[in-house]
XYZ file of C-alpha atoms in Angstrom:
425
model
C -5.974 -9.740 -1.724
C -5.032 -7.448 -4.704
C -3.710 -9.361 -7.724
C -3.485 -6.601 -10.289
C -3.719 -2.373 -10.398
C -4.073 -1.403 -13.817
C -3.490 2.561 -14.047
C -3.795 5.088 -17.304
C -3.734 8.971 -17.182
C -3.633 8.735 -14.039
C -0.882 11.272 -12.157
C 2.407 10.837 -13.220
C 0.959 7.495 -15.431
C 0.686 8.508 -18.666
C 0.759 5.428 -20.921
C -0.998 1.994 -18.983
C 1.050 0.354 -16.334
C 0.371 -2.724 -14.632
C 1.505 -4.085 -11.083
C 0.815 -7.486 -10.640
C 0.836 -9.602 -7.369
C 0.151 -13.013 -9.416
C 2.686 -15.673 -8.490
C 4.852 -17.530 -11.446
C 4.157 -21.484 -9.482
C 6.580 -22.453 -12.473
C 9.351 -21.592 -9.887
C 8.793 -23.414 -6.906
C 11.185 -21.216 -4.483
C 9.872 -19.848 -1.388
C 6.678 -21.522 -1.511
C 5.422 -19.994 1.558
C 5.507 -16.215 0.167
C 2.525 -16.904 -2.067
C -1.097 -17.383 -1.142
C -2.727 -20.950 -3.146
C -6.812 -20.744 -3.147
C -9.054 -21.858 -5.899
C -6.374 -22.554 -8.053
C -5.303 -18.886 -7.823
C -1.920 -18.423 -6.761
C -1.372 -14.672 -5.350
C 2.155 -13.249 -3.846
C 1.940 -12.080 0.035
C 4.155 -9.160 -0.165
C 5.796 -6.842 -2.966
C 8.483 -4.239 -2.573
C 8.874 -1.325 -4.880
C 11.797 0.573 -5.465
C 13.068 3.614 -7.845
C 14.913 6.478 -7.401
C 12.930 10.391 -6.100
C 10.112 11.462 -8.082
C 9.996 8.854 -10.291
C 6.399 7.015 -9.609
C 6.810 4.419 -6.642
C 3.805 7.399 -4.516
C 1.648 7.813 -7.224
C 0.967 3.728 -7.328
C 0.582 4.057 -3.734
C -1.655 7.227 -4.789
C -3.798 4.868 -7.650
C -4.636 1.893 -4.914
C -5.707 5.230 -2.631
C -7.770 6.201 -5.539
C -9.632 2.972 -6.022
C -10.294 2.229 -2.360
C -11.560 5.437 -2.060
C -13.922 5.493 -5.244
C -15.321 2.166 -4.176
C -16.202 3.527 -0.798
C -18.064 6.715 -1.952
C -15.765 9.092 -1.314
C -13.477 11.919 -3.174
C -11.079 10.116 -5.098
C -8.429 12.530 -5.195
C -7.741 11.411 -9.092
C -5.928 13.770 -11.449
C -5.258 13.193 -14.704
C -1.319 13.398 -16.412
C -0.556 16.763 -17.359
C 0.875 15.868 -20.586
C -1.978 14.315 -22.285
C -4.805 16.808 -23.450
C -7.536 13.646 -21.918
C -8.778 14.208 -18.816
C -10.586 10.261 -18.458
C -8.758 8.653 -15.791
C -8.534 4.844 -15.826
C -8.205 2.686 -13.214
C -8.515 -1.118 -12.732
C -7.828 -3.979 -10.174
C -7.689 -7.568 -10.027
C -8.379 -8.788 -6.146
C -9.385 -12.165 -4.552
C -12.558 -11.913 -1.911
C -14.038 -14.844 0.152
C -11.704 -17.230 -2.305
C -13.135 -15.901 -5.470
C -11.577 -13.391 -7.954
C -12.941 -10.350 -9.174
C -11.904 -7.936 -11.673
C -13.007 -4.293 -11.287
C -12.357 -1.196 -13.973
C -13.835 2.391 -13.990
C -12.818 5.584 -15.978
C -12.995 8.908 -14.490
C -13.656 12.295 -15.970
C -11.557 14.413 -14.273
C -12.860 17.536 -16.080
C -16.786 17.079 -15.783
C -16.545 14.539 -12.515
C -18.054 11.555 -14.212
C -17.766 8.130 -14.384
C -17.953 7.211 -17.953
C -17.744 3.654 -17.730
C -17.384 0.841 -15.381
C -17.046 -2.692 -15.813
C -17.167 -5.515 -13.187
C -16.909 -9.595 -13.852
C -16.208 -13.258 -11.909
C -13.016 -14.998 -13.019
C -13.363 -18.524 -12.639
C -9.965 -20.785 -13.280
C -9.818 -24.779 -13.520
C -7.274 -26.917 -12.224
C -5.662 -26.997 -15.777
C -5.116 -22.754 -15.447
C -7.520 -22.078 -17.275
C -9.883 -18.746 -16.983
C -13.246 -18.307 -17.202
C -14.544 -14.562 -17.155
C -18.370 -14.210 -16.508
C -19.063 -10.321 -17.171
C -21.620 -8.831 -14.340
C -21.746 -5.336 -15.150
C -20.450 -2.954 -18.387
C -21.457 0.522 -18.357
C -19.643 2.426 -21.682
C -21.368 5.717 -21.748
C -18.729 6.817 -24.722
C -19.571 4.018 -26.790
C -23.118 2.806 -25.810
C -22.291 -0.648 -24.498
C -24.453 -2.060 -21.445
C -24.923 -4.718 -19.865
C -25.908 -6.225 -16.465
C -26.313 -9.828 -14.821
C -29.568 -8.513 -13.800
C -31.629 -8.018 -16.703
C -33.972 -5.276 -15.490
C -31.078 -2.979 -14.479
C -29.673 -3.197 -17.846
C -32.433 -0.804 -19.351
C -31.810 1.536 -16.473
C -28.117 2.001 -17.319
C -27.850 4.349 -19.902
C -30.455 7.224 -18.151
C -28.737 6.910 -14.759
C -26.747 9.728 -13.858
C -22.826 9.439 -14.395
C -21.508 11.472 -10.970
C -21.240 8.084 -9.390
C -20.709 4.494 -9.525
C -23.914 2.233 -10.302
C -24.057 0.984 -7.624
C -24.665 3.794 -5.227
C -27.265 5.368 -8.047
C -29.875 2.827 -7.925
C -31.821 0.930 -5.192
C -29.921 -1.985 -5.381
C -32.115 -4.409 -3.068
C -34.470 -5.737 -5.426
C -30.911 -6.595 -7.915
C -29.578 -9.742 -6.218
C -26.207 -9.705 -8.150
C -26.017 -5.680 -8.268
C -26.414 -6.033 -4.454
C -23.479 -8.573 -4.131
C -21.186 -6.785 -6.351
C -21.326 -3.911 -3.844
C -21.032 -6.143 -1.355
C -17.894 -7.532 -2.311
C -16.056 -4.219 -3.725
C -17.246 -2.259 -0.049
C -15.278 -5.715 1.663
C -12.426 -5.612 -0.331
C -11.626 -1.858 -0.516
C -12.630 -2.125 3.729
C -9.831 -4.382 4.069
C -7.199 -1.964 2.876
C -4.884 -0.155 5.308
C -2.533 2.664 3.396
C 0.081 4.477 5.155
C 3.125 6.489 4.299
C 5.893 5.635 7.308
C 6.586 9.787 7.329
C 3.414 10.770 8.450
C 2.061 7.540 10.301
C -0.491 8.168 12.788
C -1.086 6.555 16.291
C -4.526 6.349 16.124
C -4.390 2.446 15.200
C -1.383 1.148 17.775
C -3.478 3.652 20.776
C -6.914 1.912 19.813
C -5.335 -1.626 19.955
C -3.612 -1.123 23.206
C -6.428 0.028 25.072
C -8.100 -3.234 24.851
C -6.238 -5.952 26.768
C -6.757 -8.759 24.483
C -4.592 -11.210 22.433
C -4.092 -8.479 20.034
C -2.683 -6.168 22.479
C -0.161 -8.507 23.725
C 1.130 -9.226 20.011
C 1.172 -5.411 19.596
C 3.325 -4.936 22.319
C 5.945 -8.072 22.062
C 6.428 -6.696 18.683
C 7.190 -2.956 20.067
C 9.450 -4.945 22.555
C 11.133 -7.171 20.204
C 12.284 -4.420 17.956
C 13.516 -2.540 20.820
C 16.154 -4.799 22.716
C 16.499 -2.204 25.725
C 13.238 -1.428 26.240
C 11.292 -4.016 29.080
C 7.562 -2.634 28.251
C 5.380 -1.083 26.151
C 2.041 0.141 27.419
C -1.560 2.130 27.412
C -1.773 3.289 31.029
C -3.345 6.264 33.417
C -1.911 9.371 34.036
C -0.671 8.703 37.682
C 1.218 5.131 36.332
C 3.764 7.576 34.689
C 7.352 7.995 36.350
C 7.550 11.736 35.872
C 5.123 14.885 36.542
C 3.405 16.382 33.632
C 1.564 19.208 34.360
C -2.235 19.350 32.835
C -5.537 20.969 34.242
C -9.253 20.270 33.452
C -8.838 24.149 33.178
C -8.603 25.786 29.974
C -4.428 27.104 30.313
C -3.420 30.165 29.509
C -0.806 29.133 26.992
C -2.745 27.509 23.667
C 0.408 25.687 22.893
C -0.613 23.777 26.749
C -4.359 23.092 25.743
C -3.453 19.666 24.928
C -6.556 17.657 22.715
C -7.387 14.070 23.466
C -5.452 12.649 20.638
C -2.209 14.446 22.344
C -3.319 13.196 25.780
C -3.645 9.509 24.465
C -0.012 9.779 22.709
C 1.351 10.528 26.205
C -0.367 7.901 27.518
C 1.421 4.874 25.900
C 4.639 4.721 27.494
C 7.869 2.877 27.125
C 9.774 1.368 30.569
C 13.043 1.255 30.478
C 15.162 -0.083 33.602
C 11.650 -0.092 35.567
C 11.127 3.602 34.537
C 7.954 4.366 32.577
C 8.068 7.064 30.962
C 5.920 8.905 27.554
C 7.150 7.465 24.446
C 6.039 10.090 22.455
C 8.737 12.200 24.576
C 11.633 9.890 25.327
C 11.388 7.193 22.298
C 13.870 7.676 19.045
C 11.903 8.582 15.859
C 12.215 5.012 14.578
C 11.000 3.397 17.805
C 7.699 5.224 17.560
C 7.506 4.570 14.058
C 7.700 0.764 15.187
C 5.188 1.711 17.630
C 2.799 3.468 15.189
C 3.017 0.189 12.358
C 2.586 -2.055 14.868
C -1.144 -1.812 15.314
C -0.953 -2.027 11.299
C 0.800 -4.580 11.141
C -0.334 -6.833 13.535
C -3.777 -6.384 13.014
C -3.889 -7.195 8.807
C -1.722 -10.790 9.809
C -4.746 -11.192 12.552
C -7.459 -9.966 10.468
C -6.167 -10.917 7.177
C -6.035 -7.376 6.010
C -4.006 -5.864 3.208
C -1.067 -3.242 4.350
C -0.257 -0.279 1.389
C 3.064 1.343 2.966
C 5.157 4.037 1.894
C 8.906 4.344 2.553
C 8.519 1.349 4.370
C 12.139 1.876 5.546
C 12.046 5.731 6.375
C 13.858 5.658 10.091
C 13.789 1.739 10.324
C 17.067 -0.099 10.760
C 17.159 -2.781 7.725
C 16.839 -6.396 9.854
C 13.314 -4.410 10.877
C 12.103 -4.348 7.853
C 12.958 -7.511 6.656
C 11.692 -9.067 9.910
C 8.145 -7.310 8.724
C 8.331 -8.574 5.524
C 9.259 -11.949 6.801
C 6.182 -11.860 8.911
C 4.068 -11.576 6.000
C 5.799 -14.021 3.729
C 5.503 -16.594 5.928
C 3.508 -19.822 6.273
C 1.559 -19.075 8.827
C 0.182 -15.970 7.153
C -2.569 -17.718 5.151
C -4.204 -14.190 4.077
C -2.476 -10.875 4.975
C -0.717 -9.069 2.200
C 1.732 -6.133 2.214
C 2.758 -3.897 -0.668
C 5.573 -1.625 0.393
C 7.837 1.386 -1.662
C 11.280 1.215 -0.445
C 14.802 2.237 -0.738
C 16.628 -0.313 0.855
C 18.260 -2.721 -1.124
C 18.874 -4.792 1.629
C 15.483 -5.932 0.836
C 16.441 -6.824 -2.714
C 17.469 -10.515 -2.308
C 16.726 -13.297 -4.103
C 18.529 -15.826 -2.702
C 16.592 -15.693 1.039
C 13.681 -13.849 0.911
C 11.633 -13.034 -2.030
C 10.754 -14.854 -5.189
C 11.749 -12.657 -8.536
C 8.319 -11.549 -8.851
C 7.722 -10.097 -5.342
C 10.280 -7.242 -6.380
C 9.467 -3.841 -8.744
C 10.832 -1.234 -9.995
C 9.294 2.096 -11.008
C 11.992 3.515 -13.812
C 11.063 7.250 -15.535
C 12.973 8.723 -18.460
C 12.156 11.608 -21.170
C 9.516 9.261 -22.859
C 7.704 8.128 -19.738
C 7.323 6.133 -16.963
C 7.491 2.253 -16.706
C 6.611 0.014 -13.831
C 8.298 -3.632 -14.441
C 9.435 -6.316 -12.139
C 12.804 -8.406 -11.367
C 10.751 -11.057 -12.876
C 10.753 -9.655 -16.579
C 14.648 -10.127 -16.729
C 15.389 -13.552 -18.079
C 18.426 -15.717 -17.449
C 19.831 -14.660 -20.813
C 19.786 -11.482 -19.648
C 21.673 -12.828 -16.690
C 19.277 -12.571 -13.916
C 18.409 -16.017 -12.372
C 17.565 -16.684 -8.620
C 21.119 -17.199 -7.766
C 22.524 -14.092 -9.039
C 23.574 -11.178 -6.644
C 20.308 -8.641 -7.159
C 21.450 -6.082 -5.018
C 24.892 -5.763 -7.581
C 23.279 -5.937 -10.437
C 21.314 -3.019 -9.171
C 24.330 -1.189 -7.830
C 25.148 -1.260 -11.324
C 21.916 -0.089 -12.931
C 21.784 -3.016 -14.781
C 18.126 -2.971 -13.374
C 16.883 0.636 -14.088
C 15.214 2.588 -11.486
C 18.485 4.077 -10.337
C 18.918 7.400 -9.477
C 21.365 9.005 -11.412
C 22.256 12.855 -9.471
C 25.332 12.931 -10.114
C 26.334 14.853 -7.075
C 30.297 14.667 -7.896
C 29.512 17.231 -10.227
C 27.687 19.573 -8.104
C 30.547 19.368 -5.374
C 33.281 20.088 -8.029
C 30.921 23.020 -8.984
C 30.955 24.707 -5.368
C 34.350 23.721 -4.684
C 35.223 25.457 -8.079
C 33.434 28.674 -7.383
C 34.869 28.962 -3.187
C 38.190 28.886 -4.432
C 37.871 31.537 -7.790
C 36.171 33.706 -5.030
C 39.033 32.881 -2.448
C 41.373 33.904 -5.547
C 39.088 36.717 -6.408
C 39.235 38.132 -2.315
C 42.829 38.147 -2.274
C-alpha cells in the first residue's frame, strides 16, 4: 500500500510536494477506512480534487513514473520547464508483506541517468516510534555509498548510471540487494493506473472469460449499477440476439476487418428484458465505463491490489462513485487501496464517508503549485469533522477552485452580437 509520493521537478512540480496516505489514529472516526498493521496505520482510499490544469494528472503521472522505473521500463519523466535542472526526483513510502519501505531516486532527464538512489526498512514500536535501517545510498553528485551488503558497496561508484542498481549487477550472490528488488518489483506489480476517459476492456474481458468467483463478483457489480439490466456476460457469437455479419475472409471494407480485441468487446453482452445484445453497441457510455472498472475494481479488493484512477467520476452518476469508494473503505477490505482525482464534490463529505485526511486538493497560482489536504485546516480555521466541506468549498474557502469566470466571457459575446446587430442595421 502506498503511504507517501514525494515529487520535485517533476512535470508541472516544481518545488517538493508530498501526498500522504498515513492515517491521523488521533481521530478515531471511520475506523474502518484505514488499514492497522505493524503499528502502521495507512488510509484505504484518497480523493483528489482541483480545478483544469492545475496538477491532480501529473500526480497520477509521478506514481506512473515510479511504477514504471521500478519495473525497467521508460519512465516517461520530464522535468518542470521553469527550472534550468533537469534531475528529476521522485520518492515513495509503501507497506509490502506488513513491512514499510521507503524508496527515492533522482533522474537526469538531460543525460538519462540515475544519479542517486536510496532505499531503507522503517521499523516503528508500539510507542510510534521509527526506526530507519538504510539498505542502499547511491549519491553519484556527492560521493556517498553505501550498501547492506558490504561487497556491493565498492562496486557502486564504477557501475554505470543508465539504470537502477539493481538491474546493473548480478544480484544473486547479494542476499539483501536481491530482496530489495524483490520487494520494489511486488509493490510496483501490484499497481493498477487508469484514467476513466480512456479505460480499456482488456481487464473486465479477461475476468469474464473465466467462470470463477471472480467472474460472478464482476458481473453482480455490472448488474447492480445498472438497475434495468438482468445480465452481464462473456458469451459465443451465436448466444447473441441479433445478426452481425463477420467472415473468416479478409472483407473488402478495412473499416469491417474487425481484430480480436474488437471481436472480444462484442462478445460481452448486456440482456435486457431476455434480449442479449453487444454492450459495446447498445450500453450508455457510463454503463461500459462501469463495465470496464469493474474487472479493476473487483480484482485489487480480491487481490489486495492498489487502484490509481483518473476522473474517477467522468460519465459516472455520483451514488456510483461513492458506492466504489465505499467498497474500499470498508471493513472487510483488509488490503486494497484506491487513489482517485475527481470533480465531484459529492464525494467531499466528512460527516459519512471519509476521515479529513482521505481528501486533497491540488491548488496552482503564479508562484506554483501546492498539493495539501482537508486535514491541514484546523478547527480555528473552522474546519472540524462536523462542518459542511462541500460549502466551505463552494466558497473557496478551501483553494483548488476554479476560478473562469465565464459571466464575463458571455457579457463579452453578448456585447459584441448586439454592436454588430447595431452595426448591420
Amino acid at each position: 500500500m502506498v503511504i507517501e509520493i514525494r515529487a520535485k521537478n517533476c512535470y508541472i512540480f516544481e518545488d517538493q510536494i508530498r501526498f500522504s496516505m498515513k492515517a491521523d489514529m488521533r481521530n478515531k472516526k471511520f475506523g474502518t477506512n484505514v488499514h492497522k498493521e505493524n503499528n502502521f496505520n495507512v488510509l484505504k482510499t484518497a480523493g483528489i480534487y482541483g480545478p483544469n490544469n492545475a496538477g491532480k494528472t501529473c500526480l497520477i503521472k509521478c506514481i506512473r513514473a515510479i511504477k514504471r522505473v521500478l519495473l525497467n521500463e521508460k519512465s516517461g519523466l520530464v522535468s518542470n520547464i521553469f527550472t534550468e535542472s533537469s534531475i528529476c526526483e521522485l520518492g515513495v513510502t509503501f507497506m509490502e508483506s506488513g513491512r514499510k519501505f521507503s524508496y527515492d531516486f533522482r533522474y537526469d532527464a538531460a543525460k538519462e541517468e540515475y544519479v542517486y538512489e536510496s532505499f531503507s526498512e522503517i521499523f516503528k514500536d508500539q510507542h510510534g516510534n521509527e526506526r530507519e535501517e538504510c539498505w542502499l545510498k547511491k549519491d553519484t553528485i556527492d560521493d556517498l555509498y553505501e550498501c547492506i551488503d558490504k561487497d556491493v558497496q565498492a562496486m557502486i561508484p564504477v557501475v554505470s548510471k543508465d539504470n537502477l542498481l539493481c538491474y546493473l549487477i548480478n544480484i544473486d550472490k547479494f542476499d539483501h540487494i536481491h530482496e530489495m528488488k524483490r520487494i520494489l518489483i511486488g509493490f510496483a506489480e501490484k499497481i493498477d493506473i487508469i484514467n476513466m476517459n480512456d479505460i480499456p476492456m482488456k481487464r473486465t474481458i479477461e475476468l469474464m472469460k473465466n467462470k470463477n468467483q471472480i467472474q460472478q463478483k464482476v458481473v453482480e457489480f455490472i448488474k447492480n449499477a445498472d438497475l434495468y439490466m438482468d445480465d452481464f456476460r462473456y458469451v459465443e457469437m451465436d448466444k447473441i440476439g441479433m445478426k452481425i455479419e463477420y467472415s473468416d475472409e479478409k472483407p473488402e471494407e478495412k473499416v469491417l476487418d474487425l481484430p480480436e480485441s474488437i471481436m472480444d468487446q462484442i462478445r460481452l453482452v448486456s440482456t435486457y428484458r431476455g434480449v442479449t445484445v453487444p454492450s459495446m453497441l447498445f450500453d450508455s457510455t457510463g454503463t461500459k465505463k462501469i463495465a470496464a472498472i469493474a474487472g479493476y475494481v473487483i480484482e485489487a479488493l480480491e487481490k489486495g491490489r492498489i487502484l490509481v484512477v483518473d476522473e474517477l467520476d467522468s460519465s459516472i452518476h455520483f451514488k456510483l462513485t461513492r458506492a466504489i469508494a465505499a467498497m474500499f473503505n470498508n471493513e472487510l477490505n483488509t488490503d486494497a487501496q484506491m487513489i482517485f482525482t475527481v470533480h465531484d464534490i459529492n464525494l467531499m463529505d466528512c460527516k459519512r464517508m471519509f476521515r479529513k485526511e482521505q481528501i486533497w486538493f491540488v491548488h496552482k497560482d503564479k508562484d506554483g503549485v501546492y498539493v495539501y489536504s482537508l486535514a491541514d485546516f484546523t478547527a480555528e480555521q473552522g474546519v472540524r469533522d462536523t462542518t459542511d466541506i462541500m460549502e466551505k468549498y463552494r466558497k473557496g474557502a478551501l483553494g483548488a477552485l476554479p476560478d473562469p469566470e465565464l459571466i464575463n466571457t458571455l457579457l463579452s459575446i453578448k456585447g459584441n452580437a448586439k454592436r454588430e446587430e447595431v452595426n448591420g442595421k
